[in-house]
mmCIF file with all atom_site columns, C-alpha atoms in Angstrom:
data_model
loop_
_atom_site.group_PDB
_atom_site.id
_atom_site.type_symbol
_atom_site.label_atom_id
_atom_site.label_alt_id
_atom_site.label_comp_id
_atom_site.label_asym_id
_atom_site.label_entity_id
_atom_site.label_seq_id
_atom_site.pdbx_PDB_ins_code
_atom_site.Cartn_x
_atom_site.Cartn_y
_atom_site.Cartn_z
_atom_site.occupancy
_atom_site.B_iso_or_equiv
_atom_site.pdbx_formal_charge
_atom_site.auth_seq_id
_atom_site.auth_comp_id
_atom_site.auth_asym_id
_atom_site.auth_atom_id
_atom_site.pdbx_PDB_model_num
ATOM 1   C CA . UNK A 1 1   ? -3.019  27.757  -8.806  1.00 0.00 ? 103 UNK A CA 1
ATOM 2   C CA . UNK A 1 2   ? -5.181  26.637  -11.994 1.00 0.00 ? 104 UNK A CA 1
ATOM 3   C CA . UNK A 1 3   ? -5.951  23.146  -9.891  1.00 0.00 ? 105 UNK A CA 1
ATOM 4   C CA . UNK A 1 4   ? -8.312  24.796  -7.670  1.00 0.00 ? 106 UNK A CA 1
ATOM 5   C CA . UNK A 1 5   ? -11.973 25.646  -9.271  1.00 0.00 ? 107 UNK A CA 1
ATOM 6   C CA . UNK A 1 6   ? -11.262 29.212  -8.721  1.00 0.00 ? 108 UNK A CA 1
ATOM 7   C CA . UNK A 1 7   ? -7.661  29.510  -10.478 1.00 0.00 ? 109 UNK A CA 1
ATOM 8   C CA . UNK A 1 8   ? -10.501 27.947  -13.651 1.00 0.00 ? 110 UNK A CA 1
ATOM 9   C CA . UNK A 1 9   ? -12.752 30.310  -13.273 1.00 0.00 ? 111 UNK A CA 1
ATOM 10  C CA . UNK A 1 10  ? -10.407 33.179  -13.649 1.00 0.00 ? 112 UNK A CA 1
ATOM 11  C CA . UNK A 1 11  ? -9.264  31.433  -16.727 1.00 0.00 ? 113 UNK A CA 1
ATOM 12  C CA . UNK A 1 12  ? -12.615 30.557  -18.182 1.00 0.00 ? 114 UNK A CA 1
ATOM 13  C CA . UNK A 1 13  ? -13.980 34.101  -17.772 1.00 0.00 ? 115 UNK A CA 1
ATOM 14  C CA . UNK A 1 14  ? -10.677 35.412  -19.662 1.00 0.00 ? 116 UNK A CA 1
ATOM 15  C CA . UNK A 1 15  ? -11.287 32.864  -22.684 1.00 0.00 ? 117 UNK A CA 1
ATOM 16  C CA . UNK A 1 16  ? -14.937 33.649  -23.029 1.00 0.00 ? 118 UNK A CA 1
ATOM 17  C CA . UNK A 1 17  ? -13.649 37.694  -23.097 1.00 0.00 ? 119 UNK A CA 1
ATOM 18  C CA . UNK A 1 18  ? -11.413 36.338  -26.028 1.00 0.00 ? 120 UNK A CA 1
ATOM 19  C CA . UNK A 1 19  ? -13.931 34.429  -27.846 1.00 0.00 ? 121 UNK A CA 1
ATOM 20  C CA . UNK A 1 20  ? -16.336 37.064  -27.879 1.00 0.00 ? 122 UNK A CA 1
ATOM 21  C CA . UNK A 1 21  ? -13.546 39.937  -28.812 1.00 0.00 ? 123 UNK A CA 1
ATOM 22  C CA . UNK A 1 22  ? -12.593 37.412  -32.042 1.00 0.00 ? 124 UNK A CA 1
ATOM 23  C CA . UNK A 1 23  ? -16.655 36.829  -33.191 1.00 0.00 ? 125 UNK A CA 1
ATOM 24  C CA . UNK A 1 24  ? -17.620 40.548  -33.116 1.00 0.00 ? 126 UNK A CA 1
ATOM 25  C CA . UNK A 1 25  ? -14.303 42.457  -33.727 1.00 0.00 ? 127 UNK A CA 1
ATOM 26  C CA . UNK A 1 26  ? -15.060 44.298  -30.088 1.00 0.00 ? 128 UNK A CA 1
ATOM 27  C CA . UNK A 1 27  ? -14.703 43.282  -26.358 1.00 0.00 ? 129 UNK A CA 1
ATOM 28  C CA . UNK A 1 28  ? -17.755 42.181  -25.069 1.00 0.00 ? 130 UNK A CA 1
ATOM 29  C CA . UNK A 1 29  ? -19.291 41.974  -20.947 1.00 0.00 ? 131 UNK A CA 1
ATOM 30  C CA . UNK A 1 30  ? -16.859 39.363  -19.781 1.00 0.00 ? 132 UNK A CA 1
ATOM 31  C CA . UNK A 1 31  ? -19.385 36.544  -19.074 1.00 0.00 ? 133 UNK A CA 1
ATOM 32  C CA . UNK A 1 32  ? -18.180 34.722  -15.648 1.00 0.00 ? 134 UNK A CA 1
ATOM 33  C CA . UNK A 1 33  ? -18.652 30.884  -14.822 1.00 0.00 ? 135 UNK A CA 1
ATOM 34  C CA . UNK A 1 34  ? -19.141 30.567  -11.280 1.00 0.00 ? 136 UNK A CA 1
ATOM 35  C CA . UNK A 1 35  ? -16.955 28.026  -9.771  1.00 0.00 ? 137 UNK A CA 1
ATOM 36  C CA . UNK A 1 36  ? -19.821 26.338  -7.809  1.00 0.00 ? 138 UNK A CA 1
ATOM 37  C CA . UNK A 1 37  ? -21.697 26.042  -11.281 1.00 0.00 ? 139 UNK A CA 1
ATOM 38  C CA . UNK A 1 38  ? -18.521 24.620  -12.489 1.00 0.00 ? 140 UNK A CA 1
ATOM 39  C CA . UNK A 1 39  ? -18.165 22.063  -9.829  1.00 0.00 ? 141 UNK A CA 1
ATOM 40  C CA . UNK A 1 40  ? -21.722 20.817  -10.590 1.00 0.00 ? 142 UNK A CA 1
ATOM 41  C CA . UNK A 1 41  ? -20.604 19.581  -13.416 1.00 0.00 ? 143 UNK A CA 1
ATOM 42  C CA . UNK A 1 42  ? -17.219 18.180  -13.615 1.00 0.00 ? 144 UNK A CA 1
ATOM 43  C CA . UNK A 1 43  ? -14.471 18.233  -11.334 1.00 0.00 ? 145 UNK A CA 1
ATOM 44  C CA . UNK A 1 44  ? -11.799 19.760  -13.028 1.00 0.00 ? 146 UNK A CA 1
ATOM 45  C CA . UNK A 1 45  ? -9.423  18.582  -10.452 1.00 0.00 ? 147 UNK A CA 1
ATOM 46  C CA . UNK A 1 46  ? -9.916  15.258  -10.626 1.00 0.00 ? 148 UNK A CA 1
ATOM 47  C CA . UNK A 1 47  ? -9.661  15.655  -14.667 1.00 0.00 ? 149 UNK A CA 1
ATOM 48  C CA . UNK A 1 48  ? -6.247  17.010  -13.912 1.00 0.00 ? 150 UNK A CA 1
ATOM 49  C CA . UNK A 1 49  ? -4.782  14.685  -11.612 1.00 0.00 ? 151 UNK A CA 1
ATOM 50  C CA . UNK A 1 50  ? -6.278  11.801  -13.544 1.00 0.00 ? 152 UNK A CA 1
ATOM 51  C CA . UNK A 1 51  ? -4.378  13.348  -16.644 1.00 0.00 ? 153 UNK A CA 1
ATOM 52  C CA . UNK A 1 52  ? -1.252  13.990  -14.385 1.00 0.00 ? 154 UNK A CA 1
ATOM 53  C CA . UNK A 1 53  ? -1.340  10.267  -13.152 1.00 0.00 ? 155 UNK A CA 1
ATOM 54  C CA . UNK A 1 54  ? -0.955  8.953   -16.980 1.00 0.00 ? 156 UNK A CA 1
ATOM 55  C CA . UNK A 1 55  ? 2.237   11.233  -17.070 1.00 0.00 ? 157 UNK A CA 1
ATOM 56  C CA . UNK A 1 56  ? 3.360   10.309  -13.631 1.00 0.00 ? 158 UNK A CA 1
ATOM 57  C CA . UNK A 1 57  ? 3.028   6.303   -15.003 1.00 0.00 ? 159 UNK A CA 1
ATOM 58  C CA . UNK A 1 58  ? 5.241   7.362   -17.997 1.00 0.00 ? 160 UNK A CA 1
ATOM 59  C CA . UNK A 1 59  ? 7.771   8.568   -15.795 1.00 0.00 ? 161 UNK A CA 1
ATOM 60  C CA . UNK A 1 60  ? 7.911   5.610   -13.391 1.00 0.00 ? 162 UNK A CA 1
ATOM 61  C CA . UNK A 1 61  ? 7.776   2.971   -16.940 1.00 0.00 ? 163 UNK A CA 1
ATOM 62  C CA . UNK A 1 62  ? 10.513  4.866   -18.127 1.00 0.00 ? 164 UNK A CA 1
ATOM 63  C CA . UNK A 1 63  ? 12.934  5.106   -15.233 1.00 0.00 ? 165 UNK A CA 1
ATOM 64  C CA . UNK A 1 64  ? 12.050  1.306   -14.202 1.00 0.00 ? 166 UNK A CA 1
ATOM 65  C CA . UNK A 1 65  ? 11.905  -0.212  -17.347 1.00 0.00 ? 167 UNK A CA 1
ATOM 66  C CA . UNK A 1 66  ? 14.120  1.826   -19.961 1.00 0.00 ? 168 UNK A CA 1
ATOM 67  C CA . UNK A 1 67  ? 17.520  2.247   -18.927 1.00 0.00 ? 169 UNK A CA 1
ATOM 68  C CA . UNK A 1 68  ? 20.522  1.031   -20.907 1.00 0.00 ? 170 UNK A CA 1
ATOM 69  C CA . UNK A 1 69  ? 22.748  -0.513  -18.054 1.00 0.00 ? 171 UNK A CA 1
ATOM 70  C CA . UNK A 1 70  ? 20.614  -3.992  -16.898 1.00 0.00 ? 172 UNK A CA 1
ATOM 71  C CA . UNK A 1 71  ? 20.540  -3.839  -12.919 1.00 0.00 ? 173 UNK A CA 1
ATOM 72  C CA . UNK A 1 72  ? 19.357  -5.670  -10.154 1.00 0.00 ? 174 UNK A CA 1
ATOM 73  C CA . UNK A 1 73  ? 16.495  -2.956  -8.929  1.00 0.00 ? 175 UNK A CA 1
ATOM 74  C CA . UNK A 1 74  ? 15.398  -3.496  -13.088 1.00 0.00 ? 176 UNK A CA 1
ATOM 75  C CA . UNK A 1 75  ? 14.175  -7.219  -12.533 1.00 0.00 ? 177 UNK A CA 1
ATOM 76  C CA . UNK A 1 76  ? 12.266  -6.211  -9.237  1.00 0.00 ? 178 UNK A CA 1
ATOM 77  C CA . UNK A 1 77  ? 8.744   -5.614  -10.538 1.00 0.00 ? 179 UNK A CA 1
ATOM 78  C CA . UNK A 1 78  ? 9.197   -8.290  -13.493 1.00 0.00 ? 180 UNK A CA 1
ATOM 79  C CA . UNK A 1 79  ? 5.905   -9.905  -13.626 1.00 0.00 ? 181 UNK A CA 1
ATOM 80  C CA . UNK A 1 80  ? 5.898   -13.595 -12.746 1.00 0.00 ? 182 UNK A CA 1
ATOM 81  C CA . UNK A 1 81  ? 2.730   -15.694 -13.686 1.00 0.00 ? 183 UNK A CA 1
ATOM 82  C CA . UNK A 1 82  ? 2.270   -18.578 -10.774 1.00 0.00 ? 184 UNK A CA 1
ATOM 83  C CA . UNK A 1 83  ? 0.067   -21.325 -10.656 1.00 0.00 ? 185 UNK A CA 1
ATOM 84  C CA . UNK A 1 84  ? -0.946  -18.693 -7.328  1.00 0.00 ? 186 UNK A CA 1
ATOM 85  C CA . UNK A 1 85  ? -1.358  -15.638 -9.179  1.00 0.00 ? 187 UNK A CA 1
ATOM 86  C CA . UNK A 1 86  ? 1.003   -13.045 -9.979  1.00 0.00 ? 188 UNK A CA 1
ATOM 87  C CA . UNK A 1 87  ? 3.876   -11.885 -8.356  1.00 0.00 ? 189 UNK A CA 1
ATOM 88  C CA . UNK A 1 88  ? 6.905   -9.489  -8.764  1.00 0.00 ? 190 UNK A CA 1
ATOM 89  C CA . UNK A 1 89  ? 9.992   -11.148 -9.121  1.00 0.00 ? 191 UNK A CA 1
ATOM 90  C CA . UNK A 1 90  ? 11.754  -9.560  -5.919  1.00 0.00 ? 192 UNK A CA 1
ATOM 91  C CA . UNK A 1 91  ? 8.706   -11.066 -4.082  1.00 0.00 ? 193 UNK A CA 1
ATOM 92  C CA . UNK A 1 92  ? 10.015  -14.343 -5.212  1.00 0.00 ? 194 UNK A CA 1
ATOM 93  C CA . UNK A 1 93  ? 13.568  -14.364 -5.362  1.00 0.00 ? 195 UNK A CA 1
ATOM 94  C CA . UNK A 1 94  ? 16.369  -12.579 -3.977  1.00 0.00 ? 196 UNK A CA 1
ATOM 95  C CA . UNK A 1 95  ? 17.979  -10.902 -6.771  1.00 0.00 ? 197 UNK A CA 1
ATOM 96  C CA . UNK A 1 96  ? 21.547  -9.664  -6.326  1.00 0.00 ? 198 UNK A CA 1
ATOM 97  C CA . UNK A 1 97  ? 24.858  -8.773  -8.997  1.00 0.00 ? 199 UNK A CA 1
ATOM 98  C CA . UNK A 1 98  ? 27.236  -11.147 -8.873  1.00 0.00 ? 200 UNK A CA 1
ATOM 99  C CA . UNK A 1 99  ? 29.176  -9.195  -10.994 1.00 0.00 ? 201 UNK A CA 1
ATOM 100 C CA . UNK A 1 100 ? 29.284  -6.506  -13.631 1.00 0.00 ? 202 UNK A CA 1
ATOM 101 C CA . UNK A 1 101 ? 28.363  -8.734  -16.110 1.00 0.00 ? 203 UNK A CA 1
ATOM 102 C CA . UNK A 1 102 ? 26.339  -11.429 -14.718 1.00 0.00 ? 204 UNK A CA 1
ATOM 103 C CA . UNK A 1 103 ? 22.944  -10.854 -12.370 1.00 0.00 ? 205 UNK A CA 1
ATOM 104 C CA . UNK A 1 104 ? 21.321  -14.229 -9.851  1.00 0.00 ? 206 UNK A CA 1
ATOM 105 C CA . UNK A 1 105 ? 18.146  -14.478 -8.627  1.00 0.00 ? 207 UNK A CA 1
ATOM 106 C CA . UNK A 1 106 ? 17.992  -16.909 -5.870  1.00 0.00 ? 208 UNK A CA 1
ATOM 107 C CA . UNK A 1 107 ? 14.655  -19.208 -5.816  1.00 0.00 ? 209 UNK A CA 1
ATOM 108 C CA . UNK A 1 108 ? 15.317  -20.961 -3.029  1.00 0.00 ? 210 UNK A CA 1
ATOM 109 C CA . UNK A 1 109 ? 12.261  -19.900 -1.028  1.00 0.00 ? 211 UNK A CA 1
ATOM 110 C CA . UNK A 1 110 ? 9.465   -20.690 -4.150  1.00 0.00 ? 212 UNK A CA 1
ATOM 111 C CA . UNK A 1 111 ? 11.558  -23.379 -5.908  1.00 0.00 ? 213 UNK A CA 1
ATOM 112 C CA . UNK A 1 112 ? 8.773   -24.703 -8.097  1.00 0.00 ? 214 UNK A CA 1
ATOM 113 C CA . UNK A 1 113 ? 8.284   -20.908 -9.574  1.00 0.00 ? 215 UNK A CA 1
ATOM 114 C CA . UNK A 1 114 ? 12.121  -21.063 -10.963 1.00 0.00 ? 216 UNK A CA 1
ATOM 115 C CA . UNK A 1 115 ? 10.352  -21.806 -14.359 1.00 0.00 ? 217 UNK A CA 1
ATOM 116 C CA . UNK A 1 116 ? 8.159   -19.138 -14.648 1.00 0.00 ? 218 UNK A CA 1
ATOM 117 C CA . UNK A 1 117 ? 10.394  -16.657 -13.550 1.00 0.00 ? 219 UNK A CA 1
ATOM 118 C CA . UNK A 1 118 ? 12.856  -17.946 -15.981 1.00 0.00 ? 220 UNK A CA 1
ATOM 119 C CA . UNK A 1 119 ? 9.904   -17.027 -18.571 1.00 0.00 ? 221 UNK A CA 1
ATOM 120 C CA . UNK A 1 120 ? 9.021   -13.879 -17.232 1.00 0.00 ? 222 UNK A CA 1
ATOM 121 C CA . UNK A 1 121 ? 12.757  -12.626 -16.918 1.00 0.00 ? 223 UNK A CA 1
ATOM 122 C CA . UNK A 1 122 ? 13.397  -13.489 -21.013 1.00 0.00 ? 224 UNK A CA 1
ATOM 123 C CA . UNK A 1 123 ? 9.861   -12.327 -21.979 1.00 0.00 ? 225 UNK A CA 1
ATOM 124 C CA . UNK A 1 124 ? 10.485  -9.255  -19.729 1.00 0.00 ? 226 UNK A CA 1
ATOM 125 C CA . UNK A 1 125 ? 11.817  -6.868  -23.489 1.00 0.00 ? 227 UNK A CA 1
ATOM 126 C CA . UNK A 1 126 ? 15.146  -6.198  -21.649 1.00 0.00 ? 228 UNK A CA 1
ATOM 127 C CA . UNK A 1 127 ? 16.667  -8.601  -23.779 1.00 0.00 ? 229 UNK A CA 1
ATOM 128 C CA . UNK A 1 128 ? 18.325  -10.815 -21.209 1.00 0.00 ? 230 UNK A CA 1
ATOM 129 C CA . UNK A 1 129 ? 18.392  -14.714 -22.211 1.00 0.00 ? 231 UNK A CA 1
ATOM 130 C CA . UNK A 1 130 ? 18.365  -16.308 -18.536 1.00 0.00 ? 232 UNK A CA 1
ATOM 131 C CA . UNK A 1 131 ? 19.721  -19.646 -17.673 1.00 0.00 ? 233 UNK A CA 1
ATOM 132 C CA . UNK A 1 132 ? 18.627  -22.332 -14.399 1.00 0.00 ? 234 UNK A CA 1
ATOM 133 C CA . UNK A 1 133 ? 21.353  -23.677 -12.268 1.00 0.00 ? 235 UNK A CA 1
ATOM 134 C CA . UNK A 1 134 ? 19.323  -25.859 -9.982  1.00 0.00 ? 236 UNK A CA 1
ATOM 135 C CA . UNK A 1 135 ? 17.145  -22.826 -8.009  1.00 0.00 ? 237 UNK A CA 1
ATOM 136 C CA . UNK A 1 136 ? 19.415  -20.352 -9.230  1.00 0.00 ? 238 UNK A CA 1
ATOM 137 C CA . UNK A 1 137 ? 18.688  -18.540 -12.175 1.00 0.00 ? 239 UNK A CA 1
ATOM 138 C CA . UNK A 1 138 ? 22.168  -16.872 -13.916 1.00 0.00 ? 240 UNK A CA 1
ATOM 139 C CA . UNK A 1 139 ? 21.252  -13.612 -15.891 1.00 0.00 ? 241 UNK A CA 1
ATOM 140 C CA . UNK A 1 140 ? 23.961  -12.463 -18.082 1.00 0.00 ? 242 UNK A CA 1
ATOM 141 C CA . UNK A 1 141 ? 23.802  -8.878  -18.871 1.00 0.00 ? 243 UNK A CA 1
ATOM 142 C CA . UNK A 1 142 ? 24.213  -7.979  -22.647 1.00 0.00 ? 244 UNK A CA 1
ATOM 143 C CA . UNK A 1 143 ? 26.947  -5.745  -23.915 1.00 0.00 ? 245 UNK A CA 1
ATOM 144 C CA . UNK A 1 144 ? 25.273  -2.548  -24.816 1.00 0.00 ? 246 UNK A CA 1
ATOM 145 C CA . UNK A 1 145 ? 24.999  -2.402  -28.464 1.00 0.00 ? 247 UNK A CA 1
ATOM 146 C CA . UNK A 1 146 ? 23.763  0.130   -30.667 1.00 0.00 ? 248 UNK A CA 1
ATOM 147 C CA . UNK A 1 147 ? 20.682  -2.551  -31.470 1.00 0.00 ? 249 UNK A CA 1
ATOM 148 C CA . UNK A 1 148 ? 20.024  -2.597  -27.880 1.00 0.00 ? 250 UNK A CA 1
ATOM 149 C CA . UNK A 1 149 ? 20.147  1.364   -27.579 1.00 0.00 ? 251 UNK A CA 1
ATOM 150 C CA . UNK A 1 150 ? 17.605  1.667   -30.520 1.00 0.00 ? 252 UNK A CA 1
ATOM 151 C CA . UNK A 1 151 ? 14.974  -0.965  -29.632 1.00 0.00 ? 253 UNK A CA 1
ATOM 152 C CA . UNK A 1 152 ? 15.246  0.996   -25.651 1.00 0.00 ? 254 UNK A CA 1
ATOM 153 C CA . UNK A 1 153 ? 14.583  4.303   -27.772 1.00 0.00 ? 255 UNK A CA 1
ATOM 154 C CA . UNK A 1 154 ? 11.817  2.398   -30.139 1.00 0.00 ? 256 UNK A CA 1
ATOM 155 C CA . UNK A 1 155 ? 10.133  0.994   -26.813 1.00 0.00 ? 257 UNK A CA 1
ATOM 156 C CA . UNK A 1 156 ? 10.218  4.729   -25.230 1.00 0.00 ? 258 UNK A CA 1
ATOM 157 C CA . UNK A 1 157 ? 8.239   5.639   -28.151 1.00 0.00 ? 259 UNK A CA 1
ATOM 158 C CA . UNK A 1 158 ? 5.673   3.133   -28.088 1.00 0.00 ? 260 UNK A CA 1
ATOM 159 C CA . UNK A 1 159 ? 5.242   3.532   -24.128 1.00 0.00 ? 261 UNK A CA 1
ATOM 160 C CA . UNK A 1 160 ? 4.599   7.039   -24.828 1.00 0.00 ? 262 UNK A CA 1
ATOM 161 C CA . UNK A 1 161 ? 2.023   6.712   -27.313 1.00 0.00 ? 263 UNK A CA 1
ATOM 162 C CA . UNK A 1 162 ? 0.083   4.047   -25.137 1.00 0.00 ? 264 UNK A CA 1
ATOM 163 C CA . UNK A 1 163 ? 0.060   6.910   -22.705 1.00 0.00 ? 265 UNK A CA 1
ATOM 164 C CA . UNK A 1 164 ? -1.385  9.302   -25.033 1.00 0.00 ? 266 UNK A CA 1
ATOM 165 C CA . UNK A 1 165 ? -3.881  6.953   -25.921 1.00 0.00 ? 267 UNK A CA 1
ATOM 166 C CA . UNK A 1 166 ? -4.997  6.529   -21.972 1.00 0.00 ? 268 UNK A CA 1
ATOM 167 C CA . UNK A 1 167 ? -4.428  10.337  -21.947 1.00 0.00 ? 269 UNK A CA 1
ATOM 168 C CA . UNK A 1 168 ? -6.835  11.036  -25.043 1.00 0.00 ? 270 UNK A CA 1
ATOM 169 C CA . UNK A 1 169 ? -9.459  8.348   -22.633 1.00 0.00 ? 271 UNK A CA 1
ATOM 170 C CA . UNK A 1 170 ? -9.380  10.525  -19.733 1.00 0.00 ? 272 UNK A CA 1
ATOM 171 C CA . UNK A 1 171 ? -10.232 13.775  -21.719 1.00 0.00 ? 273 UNK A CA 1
ATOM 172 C CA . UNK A 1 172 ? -12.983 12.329  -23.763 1.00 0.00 ? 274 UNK A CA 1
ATOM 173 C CA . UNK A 1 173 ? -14.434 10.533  -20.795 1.00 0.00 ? 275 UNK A CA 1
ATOM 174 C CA . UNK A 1 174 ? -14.501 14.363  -19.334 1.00 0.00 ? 276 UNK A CA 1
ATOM 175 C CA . UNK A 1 175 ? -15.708 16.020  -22.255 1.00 0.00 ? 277 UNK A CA 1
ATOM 176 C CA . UNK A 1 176 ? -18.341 13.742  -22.344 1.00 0.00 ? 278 UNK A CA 1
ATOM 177 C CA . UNK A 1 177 ? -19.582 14.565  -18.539 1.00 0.00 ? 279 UNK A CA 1
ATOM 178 C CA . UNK A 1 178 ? -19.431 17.975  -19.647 1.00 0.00 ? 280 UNK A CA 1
ATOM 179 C CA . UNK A 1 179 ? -21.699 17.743  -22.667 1.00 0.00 ? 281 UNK A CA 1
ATOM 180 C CA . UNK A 1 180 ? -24.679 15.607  -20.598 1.00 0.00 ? 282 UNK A CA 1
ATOM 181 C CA . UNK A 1 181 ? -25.078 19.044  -19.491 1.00 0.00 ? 283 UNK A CA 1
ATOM 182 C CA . UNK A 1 182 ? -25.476 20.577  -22.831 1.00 0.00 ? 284 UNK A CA 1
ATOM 183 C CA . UNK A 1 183 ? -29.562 21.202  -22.014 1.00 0.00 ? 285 UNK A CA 1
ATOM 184 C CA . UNK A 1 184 ? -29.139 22.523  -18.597 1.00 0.00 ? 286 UNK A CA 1
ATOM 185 C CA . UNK A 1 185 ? -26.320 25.623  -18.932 1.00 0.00 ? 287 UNK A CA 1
ATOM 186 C CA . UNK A 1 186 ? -25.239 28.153  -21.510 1.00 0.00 ? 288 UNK A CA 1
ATOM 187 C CA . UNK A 1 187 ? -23.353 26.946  -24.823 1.00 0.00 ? 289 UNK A CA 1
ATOM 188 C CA . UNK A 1 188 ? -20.587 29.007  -24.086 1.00 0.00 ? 290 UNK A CA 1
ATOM 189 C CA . UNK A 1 189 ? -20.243 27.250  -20.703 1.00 0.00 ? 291 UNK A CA 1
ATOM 190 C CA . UNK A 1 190 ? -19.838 23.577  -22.424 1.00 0.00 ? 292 UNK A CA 1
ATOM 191 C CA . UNK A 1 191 ? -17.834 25.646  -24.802 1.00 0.00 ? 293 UNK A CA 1
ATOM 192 C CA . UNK A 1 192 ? -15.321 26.956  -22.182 1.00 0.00 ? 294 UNK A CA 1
ATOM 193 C CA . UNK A 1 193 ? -14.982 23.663  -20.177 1.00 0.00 ? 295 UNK A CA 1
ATOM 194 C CA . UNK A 1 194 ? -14.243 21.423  -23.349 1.00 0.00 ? 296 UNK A CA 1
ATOM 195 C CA . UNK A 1 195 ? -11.690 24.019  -24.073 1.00 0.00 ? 297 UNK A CA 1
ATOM 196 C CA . UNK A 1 196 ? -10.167 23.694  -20.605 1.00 0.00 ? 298 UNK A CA 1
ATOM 197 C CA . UNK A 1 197 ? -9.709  20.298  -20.428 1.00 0.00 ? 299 UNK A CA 1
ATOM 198 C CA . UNK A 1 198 ? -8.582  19.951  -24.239 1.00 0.00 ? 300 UNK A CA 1
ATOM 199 C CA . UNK A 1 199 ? -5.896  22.426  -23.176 1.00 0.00 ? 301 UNK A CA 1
ATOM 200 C CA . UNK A 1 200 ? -5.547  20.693  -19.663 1.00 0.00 ? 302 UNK A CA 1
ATOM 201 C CA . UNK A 1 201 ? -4.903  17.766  -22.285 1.00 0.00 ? 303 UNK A CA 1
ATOM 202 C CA . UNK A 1 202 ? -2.481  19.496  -24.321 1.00 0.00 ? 304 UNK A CA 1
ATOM 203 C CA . UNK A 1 203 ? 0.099   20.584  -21.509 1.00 0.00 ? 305 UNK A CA 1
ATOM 204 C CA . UNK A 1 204 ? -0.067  16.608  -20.363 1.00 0.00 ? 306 UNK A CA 1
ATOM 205 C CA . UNK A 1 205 ? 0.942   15.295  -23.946 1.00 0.00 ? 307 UNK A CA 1
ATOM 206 C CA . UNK A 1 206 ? 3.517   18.315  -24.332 1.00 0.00 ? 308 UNK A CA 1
ATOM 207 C CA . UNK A 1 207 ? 4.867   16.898  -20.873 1.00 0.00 ? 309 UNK A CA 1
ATOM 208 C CA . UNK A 1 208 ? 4.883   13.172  -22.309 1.00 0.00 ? 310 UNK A CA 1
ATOM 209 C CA . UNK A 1 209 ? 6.798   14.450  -25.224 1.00 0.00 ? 311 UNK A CA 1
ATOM 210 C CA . UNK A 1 210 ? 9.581   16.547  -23.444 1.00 0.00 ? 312 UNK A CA 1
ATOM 211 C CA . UNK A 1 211 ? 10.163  12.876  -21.385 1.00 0.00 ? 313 UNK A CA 1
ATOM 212 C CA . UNK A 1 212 ? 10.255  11.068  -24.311 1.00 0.00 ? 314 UNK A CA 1
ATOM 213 C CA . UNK A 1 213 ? 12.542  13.718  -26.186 1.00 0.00 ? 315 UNK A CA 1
ATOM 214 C CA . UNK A 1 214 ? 14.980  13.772  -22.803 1.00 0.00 ? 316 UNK A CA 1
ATOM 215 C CA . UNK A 1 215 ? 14.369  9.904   -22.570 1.00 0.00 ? 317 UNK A CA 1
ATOM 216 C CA . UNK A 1 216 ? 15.416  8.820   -26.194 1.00 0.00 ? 318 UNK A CA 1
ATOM 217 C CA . UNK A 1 217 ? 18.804  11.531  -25.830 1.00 0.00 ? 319 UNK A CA 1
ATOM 218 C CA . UNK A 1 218 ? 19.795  9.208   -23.048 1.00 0.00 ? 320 UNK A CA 1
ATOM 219 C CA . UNK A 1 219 ? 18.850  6.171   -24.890 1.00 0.00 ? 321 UNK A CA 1
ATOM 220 C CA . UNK A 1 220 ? 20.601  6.861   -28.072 1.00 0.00 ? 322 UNK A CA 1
ATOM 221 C CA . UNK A 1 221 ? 23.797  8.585   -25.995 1.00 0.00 ? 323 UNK A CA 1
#
């Protein structure tokens, strides 16, 4: 299991090997990071889930957000700005499908937030133009176009690069841990951490782009 210090250790030992074999044309005395010395200076771990959370985000924005039929469950965590804060819409209103074309969100219980809801729903990039009938709001759900499919598939993309760009945060904010140590071990140590969490990087974007790949397919039909 590479998410345990050890699981790195093996790895780093085997990439120095490499690196050395490449420089001199011969295998060299593996040169082994202990996993203590490791911990000392970055939790590798913690790198990874961090990088696995951005993913894990994608995921969720993707299968809450992005889909091409408009449901009920898709208006639940629409962001509503109150003169109390902010508030999902399902906190607000009860949200149900009236029918296959048309969804109501009931505002009965926080009438004087019908407004902003309103807002929140048409601002929401879904595309939905809702209407007020007294302290019910009437969503009609668009016909799925070909327009609608591509600006779903054009918002996939940008979600995903927004990720990367968190992703691309949480490497150089551990790359950076790793060189404040730069005076106190070995270069090749520094060396072979960078190069663990750039590749720890890597297989995070390569995940971001097989969602977005599988994401746009379903998009585009």
């Amino acid at each position: 299991d590479t998410c345990r210090p050890r699981g790195h250790q093996m790895l780093l030992t085997r990439q120095l090997a490499t690196k050395k074999a490449k420089g001199k044309g011969q295998t060299q005395a593996r040169v082994s990071i202990s996993a203590a010395l490791v911990e000392d200076i970055i939790n590798l771990e913690e790198t990874s889930e961090d990088m696995q959370a951005v993913v894990d985000a994608l995921k969720e924005d993707f299968s809450r957000n992005l889909s091409v039929r408009t449901s009920p469950g898709a208006l639940d965590h629409i962001i509503v700005m109150t003169k109390d804060g902010k508030f999902p819409l399902n906190q607000l209103g009860q949200i149900s499908q009236k029918s296959p074309q048309l969804i109501l969100v009931n505002m009965t219980s926080f009438p004087e937030s019908t407004a902003a809801a309103t807002k929140a729903i048409r601002e929401s990039g879904m595309n939905l133009n809702p209407e007020i009938d007294g302290t019910i709001i009437r969503v009609p759900i668009p016909k799925v176009t070909r327009e609608h499919r591509e600006s779903l598939a054009k918002l996939a993309k940008q979600s995903t690069n927004k990720s990367k760009e968190a992703l691309r945060k949480v490497r150089s904010k551990s790359i950076n841990q790793v060189k404040k140590f730069k005076n106190k071990v070995s270069e090749d140590t520094v060396w072979l951490l960078e190069k663990q969490i750039q590749q720890m990087a890597d297989s995070a974007a390569a995940e971001m782009d097989k969602l977005l790949a599988a994401k746009t397919k379903e998009l585009l039909g």
